[in-house]
Amino acid sequence: MTKDIGVMNAFMNGSRVLIGELMRSPDLASRVNKEFALIDAPLAEFLTGAMACGQLKKSDPNVASDRLLALFKATIFVPLLKHETSVTAPENLQSVASESVDIFLRQFAVG
């Protein structure tokens, strides 16, 4: 677990630097956004399959993917950036993630 925390801390420190640079350079932000879109594509593909199987309402899978990722970013990533450890403590992450999924499903689940 200690190794995982060290890796997470290094990632978050790098994320803080990256966010600062993205705010400073619109061109860099545009290039990074294009790369992130490639990383997010598998989730959109997964949601496309769930829509095709009737598990989710038919809608734009990219929008649905963006919504789900936004929930995770708002409830997990941003608190980590701000060092809010009470929200992101390992024992709380499962419930925080589950709540985000519940909110997503209220919007996109069939029935």
PDB file of C-alpha atoms in Angstrom, residues 23-100:
ATOM      1  CA  MET A  23      -3.758  27.141 -18.008  1.00  0.00           C
ATOM      2  CA  ARG A  24      -0.752  29.057 -19.283  1.00  0.00           C
ATOM      3  CA  SER A  25      -0.664  27.611 -22.800  1.00  0.00           C
ATOM      4  CA  PRO A  26      -3.884  27.196 -24.818  1.00  0.00           C
ATOM      5  CA  ASP A  27      -1.955  25.458 -27.627  1.00  0.00           C
ATOM      6  CA  LEU A  28      -0.605  22.840 -25.241  1.00  0.00           C
ATOM      7  CA  ALA A  29      -4.074  22.425 -23.725  1.00  0.00           C
ATOM      8  CA  SER A  30      -5.519  21.753 -27.173  1.00  0.00           C
ATOM      9  CA  ARG A  31      -2.894  19.096 -27.925  1.00  0.00           C
ATOM     10  CA  VAL A  32      -3.340  17.413 -24.535  1.00  0.00           C
ATOM     11  CA  ASN A  33      -7.140  17.391 -24.951  1.00  0.00           C
ATOM     12  CA  LYS A  34      -6.751  15.566 -28.280  1.00  0.00           C
ATOM     13  CA  GLU A  35      -4.555  12.932 -26.610  1.00  0.00           C
ATOM     14  CA  PHE A  36      -6.956  12.544 -23.666  1.00  0.00           C
ATOM     15  CA  ALA A  37      -9.787  11.960 -26.144  1.00  0.00           C
ATOM     16  CA  LEU A  38      -7.889   8.879 -27.357  1.00  0.00           C
ATOM     17  CA  ILE A  39      -7.505   7.650 -23.788  1.00  0.00           C
ATOM     18  CA  ASP A  40     -11.219   8.162 -23.083  1.00  0.00           C
ATOM     19  CA  ALA A  41     -12.332   6.406 -26.298  1.00  0.00           C
ATOM     20  CA  PRO A  42     -12.491   2.875 -24.784  1.00  0.00           C
ATOM     21  CA  LEU A  43     -15.071   4.041 -22.230  1.00  0.00           C
ATOM     22  CA  ALA A  44     -17.206   5.544 -25.005  1.00  0.00           C
ATOM     23  CA  GLU A  45     -16.915   2.252 -26.919  1.00  0.00           C
ATOM     24  CA  PHE A  46     -17.987   0.315 -23.813  1.00  0.00           C
ATOM     25  CA  LEU A  47     -20.976   2.610 -23.342  1.00  0.00           C
ATOM     26  CA  THR A  48     -21.871   2.207 -27.039  1.00  0.00           C
ATOM     27  CA  GLY A  49     -22.084  -1.542 -26.433  1.00  0.00           C
ATOM     28  CA  ALA A  50     -24.217  -1.061 -23.333  1.00  0.00           C
ATOM     29  CA  MET A  51     -26.555   1.176 -25.333  1.00  0.00           C
ATOM     30  CA  ALA A  52     -26.740  -1.369 -28.148  1.00  0.00           C
ATOM     31  CA  CYS A  53     -27.647  -4.109 -25.619  1.00  0.00           C
ATOM     32  CA  GLY A  54     -30.398  -1.965 -24.124  1.00  0.00           C
ATOM     33  CA  GLN A  55     -28.675  -1.486 -20.779  1.00  0.00           C
ATOM     34  CA  LEU A  56     -28.323   2.279 -21.227  1.00  0.00           C
ATOM     35  CA  LYS A  57     -30.546   4.822 -22.969  1.00  0.00           C
ATOM     36  CA  LYS A  58     -29.531   5.484 -26.536  1.00  0.00           C
ATOM     37  CA  SER A  59     -27.631   8.754 -26.588  1.00  0.00           C
ATOM     38  CA  ASP A  60     -24.264  10.073 -27.698  1.00  0.00           C
ATOM     39  CA  PRO A  61     -21.748   7.699 -26.082  1.00  0.00           C
ATOM     40  CA  ASN A  62     -19.088  10.420 -26.075  1.00  0.00           C
ATOM     41  CA  VAL A  63     -21.370  12.687 -24.053  1.00  0.00           C
ATOM     42  CA  ALA A  64     -22.201   9.827 -21.679  1.00  0.00           C
ATOM     43  CA  SER A  65     -18.500   9.048 -21.303  1.00  0.00           C
ATOM     44  CA  ASP A  66     -17.740  12.709 -20.620  1.00  0.00           C
ATOM     45  CA  ARG A  67     -20.445  12.800 -17.933  1.00  0.00           C
ATOM     46  CA  LEU A  68     -19.180   9.699 -16.152  1.00  0.00           C
ATOM     47  CA  LEU A  69     -15.574  10.869 -16.253  1.00  0.00           C
ATOM     48  CA  ALA A  70     -16.629  14.318 -15.016  1.00  0.00           C
ATOM     49  CA  LEU A  71     -18.292  12.714 -12.003  1.00  0.00           C
ATOM     50  CA  PHE A  72     -15.133  10.768 -11.156  1.00  0.00           C
ATOM     51  CA  LYS A  73     -12.936  13.802 -11.696  1.00  0.00           C
ATOM     52  CA  ALA A  74     -15.157  15.994  -9.523  1.00  0.00           C
ATOM     53  CA  THR A  75     -15.457  13.515  -6.677  1.00  0.00           C
ATOM     54  CA  ILE A  76     -12.016  11.893  -6.706  1.00  0.00           C
ATOM     55  CA  PHE A  77      -9.453  13.721  -8.847  1.00  0.00           C
ATOM     56  CA  VAL A  78     -10.183  17.321  -7.806  1.00  0.00           C
ATOM     57  CA  PRO A  79     -10.216  16.508  -4.069  1.00  0.00           C
ATOM     58  CA  LEU A  80      -6.868  14.748  -4.531  1.00  0.00           C
ATOM     59  CA  LEU A  81      -5.498  17.838  -6.282  1.00  0.00           C
ATOM     60  CA  LYS A  82      -6.625  19.924  -3.310  1.00  0.00           C
ATOM     61  CA  HIS A  83      -5.199  17.450  -0.766  1.00  0.00           C
ATOM     62  CA  GLU A  84      -8.663  16.667   0.635  1.00  0.00           C
ATOM     63  CA  THR A  85      -7.693  13.312   2.073  1.00  0.00           C
ATOM     64  CA  SER A  86     -10.945  12.732   3.976  1.00  0.00           C
ATOM     65  CA  VAL A  87     -12.870  12.365   0.716  1.00  0.00           C
ATOM     66  CA  THR A  88     -10.225  10.289  -1.028  1.00  0.00           C
ATOM     67  CA  ALA A  89      -9.078   8.076   1.830  1.00  0.00           C
ATOM     68  CA  PRO A  90      -8.809   4.475   0.589  1.00  0.00           C
ATOM     69  CA  GLU A  91     -11.668   3.365   2.824  1.00  0.00           C
ATOM     70  CA  ASN A  92     -13.939   6.025   1.247  1.00  0.00           C
ATOM     71  CA  LEU A  93     -13.051   5.603  -2.429  1.00  0.00           C
ATOM     72  CA  GLN A  94     -15.454   2.714  -3.067  1.00  0.00           C
ATOM     73  CA  SER A  95     -18.461   4.629  -1.769  1.00  0.00           C
ATOM     74  CA  VAL A  96     -17.438   7.823  -3.588  1.00  0.00           C
ATOM     75  CA  ALA A  97     -17.054   5.892  -6.866  1.00  0.00           C
ATOM     76  CA  SER A  98     -20.351   4.056  -6.304  1.00  0.00           C
ATOM     77  CA  GLU A  99     -22.189   7.333  -5.720  1.00  0.00           C
ATOM     78  CA  SER A 100     -20.794   8.708  -8.984  1.00  0.00           C
TER      79      SER A 100
END
